[in-house]
């Protein structure tokens, strides 16, 4: 199995400097998502986060900052973290502000040890949970819960749904076991039940929600809204 972080970085390096959606694989058939689809993502994230105009935040696996900026807006204060040097460089070049700090770090290790200058009330991890090896994902959820107790809502978006695996793959295109490889193009696929159990064991309550049917990936992905209070 390849290293998911290395695969992620290699893809980012191959994309054009200003292909902000292509750099983070927010594409369909190789073409960047149209604005309507991006706006649906932004609105869903803001709604699920119950985002106020100035909620301090952390954005894990922030990529190049393009979505961070759209979701949280120019007035919010936050810290955004990603493991890919190319994406953080793009974020610092094109989306930097004196309110949002973009950091190069492994998100699991960062969450387990970091301190921030603000008190985040919202946390986001959009489109990248599937590229974190599943044996490390519980550590991430537990770390956010324990080290950032002020977080009221933690939205994990665009999770590939194992129960709908064959709604995505054509029978002749499916490779047995690809759903267990976080270095594959879609990454590791989670069943909603396993995801709920993992979140609850890390101290979260969790709701599974879906994007509208008009969203291009609604038939094989789900979003998760985590709030404090699991077992």
Short mmCIF file of C-alpha atoms in Angstrom, two decimals:
data_model
loop_
_atom_site.label_atom_id
_atom_site.label_comp_id
_atom_site.label_asym_id
_atom_site.label_seq_id
_atom_site.Cartn_x
_atom_site.Cartn_y
_atom_site.Cartn_z
CA UNK A 1 0.00 0.00 0.00
CA UNK A 2 1.29 3.45 -0.89
CA UNK A 3 1.55 6.22 1.68
CA UNK A 4 -1.71 8.23 1.40
CA UNK A 5 0.05 11.48 2.31
CA UNK A 6 2.61 10.96 -0.45
CA UNK A 7 -0.12 10.21 -2.99
CA UNK A 8 -2.03 13.31 -1.89
CA UNK A 9 1.07 15.50 -2.24
CA UNK A 10 1.99 14.06 -5.64
CA UNK A 11 -1.48 14.81 -6.99
CA UNK A 12 -1.30 18.40 -5.72
CA UNK A 13 2.09 18.94 -7.37
CA UNK A 14 0.76 17.79 -10.73
CA UNK A 15 -2.10 20.31 -10.78
CA UNK A 16 -1.82 23.87 -12.05
CA UNK A 17 -0.97 26.54 -9.45
CA UNK A 18 -4.45 28.07 -9.73
CA UNK A 19 -6.45 24.90 -10.26
CA UNK A 20 -7.67 25.14 -6.69
CA UNK A 21 -10.36 22.46 -6.95
CA UNK A 22 -8.30 20.12 -9.09
CA UNK A 23 -5.46 20.23 -6.56
CA UNK A 24 -7.73 18.72 -3.90
CA UNK A 25 -9.56 16.29 -6.22
CA UNK A 26 -12.79 18.25 -6.11
CA UNK A 27 -13.43 17.10 -9.66
CA UNK A 28 -15.72 14.93 -11.75
CA UNK A 29 -14.32 13.11 -14.79
CA UNK A 30 -11.16 15.16 -14.35
CA UNK A 31 -12.90 18.54 -14.51
CA UNK A 32 -13.20 20.90 -11.52
CA UNK A 33 -16.60 21.08 -9.87
CA UNK A 34 -18.77 23.87 -11.29
CA UNK A 35 -19.52 26.81 -9.02
CA UNK A 36 -23.03 25.53 -8.24
CA UNK A 37 -21.59 22.35 -6.73
CA UNK A 38 -18.98 24.26 -4.73
CA UNK A 39 -21.66 26.57 -3.38
CA UNK A 40 -23.72 23.55 -2.28
CA UNK A 41 -20.72 22.30 -0.30
CA UNK A 42 -20.19 25.71 1.28
CA UNK A 43 -23.84 26.06 2.26
CA UNK A 44 -23.99 22.52 3.66
CA UNK A 45 -20.87 23.05 5.76
CA UNK A 46 -22.06 26.38 7.12
CA UNK A 47 -25.47 24.96 7.92
CA UNK A 48 -24.17 21.81 9.64
CA UNK A 49 -21.61 23.83 11.59
CA UNK A 50 -24.35 26.30 12.65
CA UNK A 51 -21.71 28.84 11.81
CA UNK A 52 -21.81 32.35 13.21
CA UNK A 53 -20.08 35.30 11.64
CA UNK A 54 -17.03 35.08 13.88
CA UNK A 55 -16.85 31.51 15.27
CA UNK A 56 -13.20 30.58 15.91
CA UNK A 57 -12.38 27.33 14.12
CA UNK A 58 -9.94 24.60 13.26
CA UNK A 59 -9.91 23.15 9.75
CA UNK A 60 -8.23 19.76 9.55
CA UNK A 61 -6.96 18.57 6.16
CA UNK A 62 -7.62 22.08 4.88
CA UNK A 63 -5.94 21.44 1.54
CA UNK A 64 -5.09 24.68 -0.26
CA UNK A 65 -7.42 26.90 1.75
CA UNK A 66 -9.91 27.53 -1.04
CA UNK A 67 -12.78 25.86 0.80
CA UNK A 68 -11.63 27.17 4.18
CA UNK A 69 -11.97 30.72 2.95
CA UNK A 70 -15.38 30.12 1.39
CA UNK A 71 -16.87 28.37 4.41
CA UNK A 72 -15.59 30.52 7.26
CA UNK A 73 -15.41 33.91 5.58
CA UNK A 74 -13.02 36.82 5.98
CA UNK A 75 -13.87 37.73 9.58
CA UNK A 76 -13.38 34.36 11.28
CA UNK A 77 -10.26 33.50 13.25
CA UNK A 78 -8.88 30.02 12.84
CA UNK A 79 -6.12 27.50 12.33
CA UNK A 80 -6.00 25.32 9.22
CA UNK A 81 -3.74 22.27 8.94
CA UNK A 82 -2.68 19.98 6.12
CA UNK A 83 0.08 17.43 5.52
CA UNK A 84 0.80 18.38 1.88
CA UNK A 85 3.56 20.99 1.45
CA UNK A 86 2.29 22.03 -1.99
CA UNK A 87 -1.23 22.70 -0.72
CA UNK A 88 -0.06 24.69 2.29
CA UNK A 89 2.20 26.75 0.04
CA UNK A 90 -0.78 27.52 -2.22
CA UNK A 91 -2.89 28.39 0.84
CA UNK A 92 -0.24 30.75 2.17
CA UNK A 93 0.23 32.32 -1.26
CA UNK A 94 -3.39 32.76 -2.35
CA UNK A 95 -5.57 32.61 0.76
CA UNK A 96 -3.42 33.97 3.57
CA UNK A 97 -4.82 36.50 6.00
CA UNK A 98 -3.90 37.82 9.40
CA UNK A 99 -6.84 35.86 10.87
CA UNK A 100 -6.24 32.37 9.50
CA UNK A 101 -3.01 30.49 10.15
CA UNK A 102 -2.14 27.75 7.66
CA UNK A 103 0.15 25.08 9.12
CA UNK A 104 2.04 22.18 7.55
CA UNK A 105 1.56 19.18 9.83
CA UNK A 106 0.18 15.67 10.10
CA UNK A 107 -3.34 16.36 11.37
CA UNK A 108 -3.44 13.45 13.81
CA UNK A 109 -0.14 14.38 15.42
CA UNK A 110 -1.09 18.06 15.41
CA UNK A 111 -4.45 17.42 17.08
CA UNK A 112 -2.80 15.32 19.76
CA UNK A 113 -0.23 17.93 20.73
CA UNK A 114 -1.08 21.40 19.42
CA UNK A 115 -2.18 24.50 21.22
CA UNK A 116 -3.80 27.45 19.47
CA UNK A 117 -4.09 31.11 20.35
CA UNK A 118 -7.88 31.12 20.04
CA UNK A 119 -10.67 28.99 21.53
CA UNK A 120 -12.26 27.12 18.61
CA UNK A 121 -15.98 26.47 18.75
CA UNK A 122 -16.24 24.79 15.34
CA UNK A 123 -14.14 22.15 13.58
CA UNK A 124 -14.24 21.00 9.97
CA UNK A 125 -12.68 18.10 8.10
CA UNK A 126 -14.05 18.05 4.58
CA UNK A 127 -13.33 15.55 1.84
CA UNK A 128 -10.22 13.97 3.34
CA UNK A 129 -11.18 11.60 6.17
CA UNK A 130 -10.97 8.72 3.67
CA UNK A 131 -7.27 9.38 3.13
CA UNK A 132 -6.41 8.98 6.81
CA UNK A 133 -5.60 5.33 7.60
CA UNK A 134 -8.52 3.87 9.56
CA UNK A 135 -6.33 2.80 12.47
CA UNK A 136 -5.40 6.48 12.98
CA UNK A 137 -8.84 8.00 12.54
CA UNK A 138 -10.12 7.15 16.06
CA UNK A 139 -7.06 8.92 17.47
CA UNK A 140 -7.97 12.06 15.55
CA UNK A 141 -11.58 12.11 16.75
CA UNK A 142 -10.50 11.45 20.35
CA UNK A 143 -7.83 14.17 20.21
CA UNK A 144 -10.21 16.84 18.94
CA UNK A 145 -12.70 15.90 21.66
CA UNK A 146 -10.17 15.96 24.50
CA UNK A 147 -7.82 18.75 23.47
CA UNK A 148 -10.42 21.15 22.07
CA UNK A 149 -13.34 20.81 24.52
CA UNK A 150 -14.72 24.18 23.39
CA UNK A 151 -15.65 22.70 19.99
CA UNK A 152 -19.45 22.60 19.85
CA UNK A 153 -19.79 21.08 16.38
CA UNK A 154 -17.31 19.04 14.36
CA UNK A 155 -18.38 18.42 10.76
CA UNK A 156 -16.70 15.62 8.83
CA UNK A 157 -17.85 15.93 5.26
CA UNK A 158 -17.95 13.87 2.09
CA UNK A 159 -17.23 10.48 3.67
CA UNK A 160 -17.21 7.62 1.15
CA UNK A 161 -20.05 5.28 2.17
CA UNK A 162 -19.09 1.59 2.21
CA UNK A 163 -22.77 0.62 2.18
CA UNK A 164 -23.13 2.36 -1.18
CA UNK A 165 -19.86 1.19 -2.69
CA UNK A 166 -21.50 -0.40 -5.70
CA UNK A 167 -23.56 2.70 -6.41
CA UNK A 168 -20.22 4.26 -7.39
CA UNK A 169 -18.26 1.46 -9.06
CA UNK A 170 -19.39 -0.18 -12.25
CA UNK A 171 -19.10 -3.98 -11.85
CA UNK A 172 -16.28 -4.21 -14.39
CA UNK A 173 -14.37 -1.32 -12.77
CA UNK A 174 -14.46 -2.52 -9.17
CA UNK A 175 -11.19 -3.94 -7.80
CA UNK A 176 -11.71 -6.15 -4.76
CA UNK A 177 -10.32 -4.52 -1.63
CA UNK A 178 -10.00 -1.00 -3.05
CA UNK A 179 -12.42 0.21 -0.38
CA UNK A 180 -9.81 -0.63 2.28
CA UNK A 181 -6.95 1.35 0.70
CA UNK A 182 -6.64 4.96 1.92
CA UNK A 183 -4.10 5.59 -0.85
CA UNK A 184 -6.64 4.77 -3.59
CA UNK A 185 -8.35 7.59 -5.55
CA UNK A 186 -11.39 7.61 -3.23
CA UNK A 187 -9.55 6.38 -0.15
CA UNK A 188 -10.91 4.23 2.65
CA UNK A 189 -14.69 3.70 2.68
CA UNK A 190 -16.58 3.83 5.99
CA UNK A 191 -19.94 2.27 6.77
CA UNK A 192 -22.21 4.70 8.58
CA UNK A 193 -22.57 2.23 11.44
CA UNK A 194 -18.82 1.89 11.96
CA UNK A 195 -18.39 5.64 11.75
CA UNK A 196 -21.07 6.23 14.38
CA UNK A 197 -19.51 3.66 16.72
CA UNK A 198 -16.06 5.20 16.31
CA UNK A 199 -17.32 8.72 17.01
CA UNK A 200 -19.31 7.67 20.06
CA UNK A 201 -16.34 5.80 21.53
CA UNK A 202 -14.31 9.02 21.17
CA UNK A 203 -16.86 11.01 23.18
CA UNK A 204 -19.12 12.43 20.49
CA UNK A 205 -22.79 12.31 19.66
CA UNK A 206 -23.20 11.96 15.91
CA UNK A 207 -25.77 12.53 13.19
CA UNK A 208 -25.37 11.18 9.67
CA UNK A 209 -26.76 13.45 6.97
CA UNK A 210 -26.81 13.50 3.17
CA UNK A 211 -26.36 16.17 0.58
CA UNK A 212 -29.30 16.97 -1.74
CA UNK A 213 -29.68 14.58 -4.66
CA UNK A 214 -28.52 17.32 -7.02
CA UNK A 215 -25.05 17.11 -5.48
CA UNK A 216 -22.78 15.05 -7.71
CA UNK A 217 -21.60 12.66 -4.98
CA UNK A 218 -24.76 12.39 -2.91
CA UNK A 219 -25.40 8.79 -3.99
CA UNK A 220 -22.23 7.39 -2.41
CA UNK A 221 -21.13 9.81 0.32
CA UNK A 222 -22.40 11.09 3.65
CA UNK A 223 -21.63 13.91 6.06
CA UNK A 224 -21.27 13.50 9.82
CA UNK A 225 -22.10 16.10 12.47
CA UNK A 226 -20.36 15.50 15.79
CA UNK A 227 -21.34 17.23 19.02
CA UNK A 228 -19.97 16.62 22.52
CA UNK A 229 -21.51 13.89 24.60
CA UNK A 230 -20.80 10.38 23.35
CA UNK A 231 -20.08 7.41 25.59
#
